[in-house]
Short mmCIF file of C-alpha atoms and ligand atoms in Angstrom, two decimals:
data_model
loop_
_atom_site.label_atom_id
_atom_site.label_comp_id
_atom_site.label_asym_id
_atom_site.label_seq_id
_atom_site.Cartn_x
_atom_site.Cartn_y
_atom_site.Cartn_z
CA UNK D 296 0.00 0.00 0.00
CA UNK D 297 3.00 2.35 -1.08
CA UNK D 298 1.60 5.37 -2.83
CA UNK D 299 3.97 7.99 -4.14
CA UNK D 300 2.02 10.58 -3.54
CA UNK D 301 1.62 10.19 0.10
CA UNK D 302 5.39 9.85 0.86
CA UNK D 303 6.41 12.44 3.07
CA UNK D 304 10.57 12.43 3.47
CA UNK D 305 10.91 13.80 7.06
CA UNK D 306 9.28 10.99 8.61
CA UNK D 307 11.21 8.36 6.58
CA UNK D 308 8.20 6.15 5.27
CA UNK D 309 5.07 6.05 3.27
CA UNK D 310 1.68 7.30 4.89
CA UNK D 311 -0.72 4.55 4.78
CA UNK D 312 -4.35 5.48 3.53
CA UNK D 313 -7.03 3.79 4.07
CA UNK D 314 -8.99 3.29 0.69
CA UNK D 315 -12.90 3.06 -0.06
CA UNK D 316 -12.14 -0.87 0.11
CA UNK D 317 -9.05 -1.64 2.38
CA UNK D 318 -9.55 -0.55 5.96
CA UNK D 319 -5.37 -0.65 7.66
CA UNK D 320 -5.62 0.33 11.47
CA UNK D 321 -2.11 2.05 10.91
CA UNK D 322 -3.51 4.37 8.57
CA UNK D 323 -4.93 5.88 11.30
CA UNK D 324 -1.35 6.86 13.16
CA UNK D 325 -0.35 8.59 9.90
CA UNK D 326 0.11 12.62 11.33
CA UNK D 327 0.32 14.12 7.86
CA UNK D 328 -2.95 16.10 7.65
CA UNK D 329 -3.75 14.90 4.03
CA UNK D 330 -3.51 11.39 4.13
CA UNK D 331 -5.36 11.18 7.16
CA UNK D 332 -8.34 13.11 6.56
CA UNK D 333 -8.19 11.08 3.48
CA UNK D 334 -8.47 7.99 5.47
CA UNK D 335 -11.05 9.14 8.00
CA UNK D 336 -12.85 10.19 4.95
CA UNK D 337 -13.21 6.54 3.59
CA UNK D 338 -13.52 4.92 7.29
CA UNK D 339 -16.44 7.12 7.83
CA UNK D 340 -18.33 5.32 5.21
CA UNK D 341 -17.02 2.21 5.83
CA UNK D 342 -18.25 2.15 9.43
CA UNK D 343 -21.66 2.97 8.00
CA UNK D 344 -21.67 -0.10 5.76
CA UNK D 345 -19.27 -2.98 6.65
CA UNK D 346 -19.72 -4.74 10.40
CA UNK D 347 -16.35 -6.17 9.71
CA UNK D 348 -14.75 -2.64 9.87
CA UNK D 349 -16.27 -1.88 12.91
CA UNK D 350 -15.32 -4.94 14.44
CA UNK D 351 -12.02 -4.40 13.79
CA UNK D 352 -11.87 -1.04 15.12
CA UNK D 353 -13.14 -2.42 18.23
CA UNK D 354 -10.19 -4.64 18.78
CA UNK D 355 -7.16 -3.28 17.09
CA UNK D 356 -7.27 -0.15 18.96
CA UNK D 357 -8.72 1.80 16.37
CA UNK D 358 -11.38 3.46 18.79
CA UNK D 359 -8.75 4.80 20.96
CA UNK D 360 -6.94 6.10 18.16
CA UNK D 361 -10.69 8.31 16.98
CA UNK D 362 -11.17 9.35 20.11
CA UNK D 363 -7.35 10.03 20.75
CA UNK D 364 -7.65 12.34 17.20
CA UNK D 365 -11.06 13.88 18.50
CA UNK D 366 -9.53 14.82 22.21
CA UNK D 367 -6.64 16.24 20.46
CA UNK D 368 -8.06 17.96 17.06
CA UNK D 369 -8.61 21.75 17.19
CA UNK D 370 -11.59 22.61 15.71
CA UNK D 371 -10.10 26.32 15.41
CA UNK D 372 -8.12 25.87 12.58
CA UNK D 373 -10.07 28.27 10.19
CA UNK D 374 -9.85 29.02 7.18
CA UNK D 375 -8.16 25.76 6.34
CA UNK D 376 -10.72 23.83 8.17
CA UNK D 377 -8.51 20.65 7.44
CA UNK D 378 -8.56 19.87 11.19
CA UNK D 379 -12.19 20.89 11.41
CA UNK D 380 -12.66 18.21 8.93
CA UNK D 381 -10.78 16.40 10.98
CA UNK D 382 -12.26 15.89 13.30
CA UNK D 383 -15.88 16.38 12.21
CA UNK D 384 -15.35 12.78 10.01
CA UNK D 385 -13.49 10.92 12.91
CA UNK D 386 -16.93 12.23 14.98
CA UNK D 387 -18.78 10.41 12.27
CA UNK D 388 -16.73 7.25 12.52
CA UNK D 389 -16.95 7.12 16.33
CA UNK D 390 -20.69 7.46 16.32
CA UNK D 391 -21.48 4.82 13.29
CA UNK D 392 -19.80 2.13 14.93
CA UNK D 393 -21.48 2.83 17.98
CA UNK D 394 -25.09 3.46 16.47
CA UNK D 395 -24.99 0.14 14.16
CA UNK D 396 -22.14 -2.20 16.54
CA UNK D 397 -23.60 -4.82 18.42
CA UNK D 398 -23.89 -4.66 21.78
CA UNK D 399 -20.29 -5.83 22.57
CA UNK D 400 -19.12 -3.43 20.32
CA UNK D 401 -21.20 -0.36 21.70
CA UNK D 402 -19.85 -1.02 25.02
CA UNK D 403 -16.03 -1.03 23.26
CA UNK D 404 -17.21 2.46 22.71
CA UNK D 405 -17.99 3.67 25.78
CA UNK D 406 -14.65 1.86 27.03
CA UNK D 407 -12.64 3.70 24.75
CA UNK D 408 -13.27 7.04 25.44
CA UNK D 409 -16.32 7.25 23.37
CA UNK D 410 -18.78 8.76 26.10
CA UNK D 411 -15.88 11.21 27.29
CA UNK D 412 -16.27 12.94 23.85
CA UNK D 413 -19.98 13.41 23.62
CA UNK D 414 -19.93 14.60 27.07
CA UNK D 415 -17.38 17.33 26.39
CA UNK D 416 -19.57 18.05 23.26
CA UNK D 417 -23.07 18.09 25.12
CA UNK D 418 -21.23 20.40 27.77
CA UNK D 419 -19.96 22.65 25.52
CA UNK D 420 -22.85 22.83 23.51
CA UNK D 421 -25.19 23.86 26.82
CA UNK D 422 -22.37 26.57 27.84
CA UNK D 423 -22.18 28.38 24.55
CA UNK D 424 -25.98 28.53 24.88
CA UNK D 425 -25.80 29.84 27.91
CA UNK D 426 -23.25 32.31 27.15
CA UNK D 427 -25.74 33.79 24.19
CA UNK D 428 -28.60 33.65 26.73
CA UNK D 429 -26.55 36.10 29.22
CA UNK D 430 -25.25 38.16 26.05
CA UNK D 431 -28.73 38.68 24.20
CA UNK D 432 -30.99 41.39 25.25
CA UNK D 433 -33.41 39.66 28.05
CA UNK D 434 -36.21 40.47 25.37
CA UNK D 435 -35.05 38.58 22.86
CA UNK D 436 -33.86 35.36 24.54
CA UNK D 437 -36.87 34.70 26.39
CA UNK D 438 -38.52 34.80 22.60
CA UNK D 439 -35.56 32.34 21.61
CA UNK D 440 -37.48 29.89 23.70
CA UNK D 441 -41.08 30.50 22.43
CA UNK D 442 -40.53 30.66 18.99
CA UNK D 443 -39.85 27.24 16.89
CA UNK D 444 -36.87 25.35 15.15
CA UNK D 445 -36.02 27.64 12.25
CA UNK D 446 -36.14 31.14 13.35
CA UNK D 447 -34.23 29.75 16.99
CA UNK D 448 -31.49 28.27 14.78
CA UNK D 449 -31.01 31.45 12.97
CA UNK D 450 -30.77 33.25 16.44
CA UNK D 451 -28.67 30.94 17.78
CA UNK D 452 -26.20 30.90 14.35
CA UNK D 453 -25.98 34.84 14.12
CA UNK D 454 -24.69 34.83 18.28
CA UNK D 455 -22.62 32.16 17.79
CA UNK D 456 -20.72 33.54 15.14
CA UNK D 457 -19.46 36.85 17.19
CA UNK D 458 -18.85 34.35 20.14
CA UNK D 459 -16.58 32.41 18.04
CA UNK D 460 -14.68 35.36 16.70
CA UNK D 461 -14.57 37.15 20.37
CA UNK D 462 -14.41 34.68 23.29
CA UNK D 463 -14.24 31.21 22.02
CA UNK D 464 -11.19 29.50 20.98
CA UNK D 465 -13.09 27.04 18.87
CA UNK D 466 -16.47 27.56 16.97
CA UNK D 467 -19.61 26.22 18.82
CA UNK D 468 -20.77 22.53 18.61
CA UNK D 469 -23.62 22.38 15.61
CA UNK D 470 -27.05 21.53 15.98
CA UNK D 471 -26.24 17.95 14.08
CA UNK D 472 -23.34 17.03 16.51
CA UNK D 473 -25.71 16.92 19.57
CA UNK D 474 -28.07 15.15 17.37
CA UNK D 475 -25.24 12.37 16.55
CA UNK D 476 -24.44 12.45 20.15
CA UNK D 477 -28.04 11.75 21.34
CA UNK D 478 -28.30 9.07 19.07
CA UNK D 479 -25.18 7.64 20.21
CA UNK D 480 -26.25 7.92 23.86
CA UNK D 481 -29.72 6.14 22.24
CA UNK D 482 -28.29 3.31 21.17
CA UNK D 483 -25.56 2.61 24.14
CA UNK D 484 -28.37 3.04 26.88
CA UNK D 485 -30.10 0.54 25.60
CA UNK D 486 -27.99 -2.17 27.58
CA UNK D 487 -27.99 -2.47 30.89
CA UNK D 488 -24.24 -3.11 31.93
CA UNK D 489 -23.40 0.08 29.70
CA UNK D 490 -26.23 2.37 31.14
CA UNK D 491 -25.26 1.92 34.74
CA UNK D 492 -21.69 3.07 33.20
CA UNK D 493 -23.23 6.18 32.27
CA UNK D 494 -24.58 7.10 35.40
CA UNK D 495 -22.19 6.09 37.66
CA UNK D 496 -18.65 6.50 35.70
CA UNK D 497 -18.30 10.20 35.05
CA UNK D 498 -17.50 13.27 36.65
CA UNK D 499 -20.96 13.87 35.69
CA UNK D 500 -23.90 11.39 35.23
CA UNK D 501 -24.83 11.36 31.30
CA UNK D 502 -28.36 11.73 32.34
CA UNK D 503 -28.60 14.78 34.23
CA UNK D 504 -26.75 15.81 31.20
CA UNK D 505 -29.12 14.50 28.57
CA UNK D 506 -32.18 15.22 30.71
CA UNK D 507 -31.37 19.26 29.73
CA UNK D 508 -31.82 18.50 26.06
CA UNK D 509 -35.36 17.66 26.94
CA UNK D 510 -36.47 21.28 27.24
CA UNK D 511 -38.82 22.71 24.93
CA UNK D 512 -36.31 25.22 23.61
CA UNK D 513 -34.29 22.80 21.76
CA UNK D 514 -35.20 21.76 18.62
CA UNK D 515 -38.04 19.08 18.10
CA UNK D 516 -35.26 16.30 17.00
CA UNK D 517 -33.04 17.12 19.70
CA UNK D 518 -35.94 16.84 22.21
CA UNK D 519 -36.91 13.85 20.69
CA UNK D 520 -33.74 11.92 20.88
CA UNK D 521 -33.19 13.25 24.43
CA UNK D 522 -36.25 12.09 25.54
CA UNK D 523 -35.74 8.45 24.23
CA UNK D 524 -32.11 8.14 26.03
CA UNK D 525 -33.87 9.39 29.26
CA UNK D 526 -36.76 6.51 28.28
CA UNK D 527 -34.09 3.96 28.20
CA UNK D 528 -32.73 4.77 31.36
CA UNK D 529 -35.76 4.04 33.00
CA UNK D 530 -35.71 0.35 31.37
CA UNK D 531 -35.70 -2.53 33.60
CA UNK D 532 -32.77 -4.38 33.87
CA UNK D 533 -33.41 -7.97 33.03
CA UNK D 534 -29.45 -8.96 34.22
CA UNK D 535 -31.00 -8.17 37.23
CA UNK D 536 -34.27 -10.08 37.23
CA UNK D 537 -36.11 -7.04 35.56
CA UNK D 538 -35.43 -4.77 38.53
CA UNK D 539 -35.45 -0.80 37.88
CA UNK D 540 -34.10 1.73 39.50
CA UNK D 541 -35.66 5.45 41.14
CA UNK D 542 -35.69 7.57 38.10
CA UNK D 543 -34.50 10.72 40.36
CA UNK D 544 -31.39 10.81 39.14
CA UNK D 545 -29.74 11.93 42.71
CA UNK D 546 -31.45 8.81 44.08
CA UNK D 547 -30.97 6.19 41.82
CA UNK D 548 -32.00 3.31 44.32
CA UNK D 549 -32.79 -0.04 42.97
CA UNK D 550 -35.71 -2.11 43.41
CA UNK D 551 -34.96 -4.72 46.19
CA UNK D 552 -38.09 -6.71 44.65
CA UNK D 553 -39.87 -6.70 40.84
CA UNK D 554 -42.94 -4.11 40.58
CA UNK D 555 -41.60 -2.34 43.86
CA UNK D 556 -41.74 1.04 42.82
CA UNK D 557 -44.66 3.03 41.17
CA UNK D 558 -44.51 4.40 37.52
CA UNK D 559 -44.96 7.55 36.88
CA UNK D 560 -49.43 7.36 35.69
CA UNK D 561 -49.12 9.83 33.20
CA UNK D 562 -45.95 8.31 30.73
CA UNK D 563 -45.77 4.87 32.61
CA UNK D 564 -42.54 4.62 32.24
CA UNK D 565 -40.27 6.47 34.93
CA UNK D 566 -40.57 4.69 38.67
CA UNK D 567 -39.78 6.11 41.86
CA UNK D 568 -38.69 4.98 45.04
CA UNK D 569 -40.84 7.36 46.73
CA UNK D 570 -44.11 10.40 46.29
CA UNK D 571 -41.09 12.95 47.07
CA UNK D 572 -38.46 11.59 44.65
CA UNK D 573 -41.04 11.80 41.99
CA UNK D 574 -41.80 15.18 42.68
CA UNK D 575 -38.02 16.44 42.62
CA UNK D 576 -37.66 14.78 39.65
CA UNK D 577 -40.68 16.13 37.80
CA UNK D 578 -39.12 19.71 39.11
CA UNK D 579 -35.66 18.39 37.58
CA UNK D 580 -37.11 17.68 34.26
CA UNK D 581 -39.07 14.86 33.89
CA UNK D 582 -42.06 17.00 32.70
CA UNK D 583 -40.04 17.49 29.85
CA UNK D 584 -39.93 14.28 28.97
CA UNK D 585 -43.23 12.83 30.25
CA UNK D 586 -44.83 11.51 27.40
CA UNK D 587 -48.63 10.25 27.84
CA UNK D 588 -48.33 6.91 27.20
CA UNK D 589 -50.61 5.37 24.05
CA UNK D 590 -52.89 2.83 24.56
CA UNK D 591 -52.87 1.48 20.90
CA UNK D 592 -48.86 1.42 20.31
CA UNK D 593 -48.10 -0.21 24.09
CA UNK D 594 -50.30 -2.95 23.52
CA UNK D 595 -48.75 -4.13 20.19
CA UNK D 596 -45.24 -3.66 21.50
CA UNK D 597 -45.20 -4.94 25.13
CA UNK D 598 -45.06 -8.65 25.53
CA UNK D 599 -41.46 -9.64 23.52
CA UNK D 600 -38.86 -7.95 25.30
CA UNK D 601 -35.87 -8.89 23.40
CA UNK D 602 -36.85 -7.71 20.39
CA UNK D 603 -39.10 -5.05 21.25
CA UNK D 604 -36.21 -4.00 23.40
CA UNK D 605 -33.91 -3.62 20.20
CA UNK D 606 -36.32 -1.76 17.95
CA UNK D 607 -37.20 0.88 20.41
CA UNK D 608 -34.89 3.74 19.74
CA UNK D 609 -35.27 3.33 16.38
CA UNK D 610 -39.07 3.34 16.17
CA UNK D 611 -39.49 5.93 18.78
CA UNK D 612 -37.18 7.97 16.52
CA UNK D 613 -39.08 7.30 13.39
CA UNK D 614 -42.33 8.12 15.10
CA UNK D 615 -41.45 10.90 16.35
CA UNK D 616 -39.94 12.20 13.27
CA UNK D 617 -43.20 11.93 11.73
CA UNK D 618 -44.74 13.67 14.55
CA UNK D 619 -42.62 15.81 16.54
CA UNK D 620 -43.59 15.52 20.63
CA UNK D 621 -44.75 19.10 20.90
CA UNK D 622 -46.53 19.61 17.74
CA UNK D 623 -50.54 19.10 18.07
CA UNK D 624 -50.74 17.67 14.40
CA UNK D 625 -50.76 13.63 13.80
ZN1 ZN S 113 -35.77 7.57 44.93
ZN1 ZN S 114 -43.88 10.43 33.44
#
């Protein structure tokens, strides 16, 4: 896999590239800018299509290595943007094999540094909003959170271009990063052993975090996949005989016994150890994600938990992209 092109002198041998059919793990070590963004280029459709690339990723230490380049990559670099390219593809990569890996794969991803990335990116994401909401005029941010998708993203794009020129080193997360991260977070939750990871193995558990995406001032899509991570993380835990836990987050208790707790009447989904965690909780931000539950759709999905289990994200998402949570149209 010698190319001539790709030889750079000062560091004595050929940069590997990975090519639209030949995935090479070392391509990934290459440091010329070029050849690697080349690489990440072809990996990020390969780890949409092949499950053999993603397994291998998961085992040759080619996880580490994205989330190595995605800890490391400035997204500052304008105008050459090759780093923001960077490290937008590698994002890609990371978040295919976790979306479409099997379990044992998604939990490679969280191992590897995975999780660590999409919390820096939901944090930073919630801070530059914050910073706009203390820089606008009070007039016009509390109309940020009235008014709908497209007008808020054009508010939010016109601040966040001065920020990025005047106080941030690196230009704001986008709208569709926190979307790949949700999705991400989605699909991990889903399994037990990896959920009680993520809220027990951070500085920070990846709920609270989430749970703030549920308010109505995000976007429709971003509430949506919010609100399904928080969903899962109310799942029983069938490693565990099916028992849940308090879904107050600063509680957390298990069950000691099946059908302890009480669900929450109106989505039927959240249980609580107790009448005042379930009111701190609702306070929290569980009425942002409280969805009445359906009579029709529960009773022709509850019954086969494996594989109801593993469609859920997905149909919840396609559902809901159909009709958005806070619309009144179905
Ligand atoms: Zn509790
Ligand atoms: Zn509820």
């Amino acid at each position: 896999m010698r190319e001539q092109n790709f030889c750079f002198p000062e560091q004595q041998r050929a940069c590997l590239t990975i090519t639209p059919s030949l995935y090479d793990r070392r391509a990934l070590d290459c440091t010329a800018p070029l050849p690697l963004l080349t690489s990440l280029m072809h990996l990020s459709l390969m780890t949409s299509s092949s499950q053999r690339v993603r397994e291998a990723l998961s085992v040759d230490g080619g996880l580490e290595r994205l989330t190595h380049i995605l800890e490391t990559t400035s997204r500052a670099d304008y105008p050459d943007r090759r780093s923001a390219w960077r490290w937008i593809l590698a994002y890609h990569c990371l978040v295919n094999v976790g979306v479409r890996g099997s379990e044992q794969i998604r939990a490679r991803v969280e191992r590897s540094g995975g999780v660590r990335v999409i919390i820096h990116v939901l944090e930073s994401y919630l801070k530059t909003l914050e910073s706009v909401d203390t820089a606008a005029p009070s007039p016009s941010s509390s109309s940020m959170h009235d008014c709908h998708h497209a007008s808020h993203s054009h508010h939010h794009h016109h601040h966040s271009h001065s920020l990025a020129a005047d106080t941030l080193d690196e230009p704001p997360f986008r709208e569709e990063d926190i979307l790949l991260a949700l999705q991400l977070l989605a699909y991990l939750s889903k399994h037990p052993s990896i959920r009680d990871r993520l809220h027990a193995n951070y500085p920070i558990n990846v709920f609270t975090l989430v749970e703030r995406f549920c308010a109505r001032h995000h976007s429709n899509t971003i509430h949506l996949w919010a609100g399904v991570v928080m969903r899962n993380g109310c799942r029983k835990d069938d490693t565990r005989g099916g028992l849940r836990r308090c879904a107050y987050l600063h509680c957390g208790r298990w069950e000691s016994r099946p059908h302890e707790f009480a669900k929450c009447r109106r989505c039927r989904k959240a249980k609580y150890c107790s009448k005042q965690c379930q009111s701190h909780a609702w306070a929290d931000g569980h009425r942002y994600w409280c969805v009445p539950r359906q009579p029709t759709s529960s009773a022709s999905t509850s019954g086969n938990g494996a594989t109801a289990s593993t469609a859920t994200a997905t149909n919840a998402a396609a559902t809901g992209n159909a009709h958005p949570l806070n619309t009144t149209t179905t």
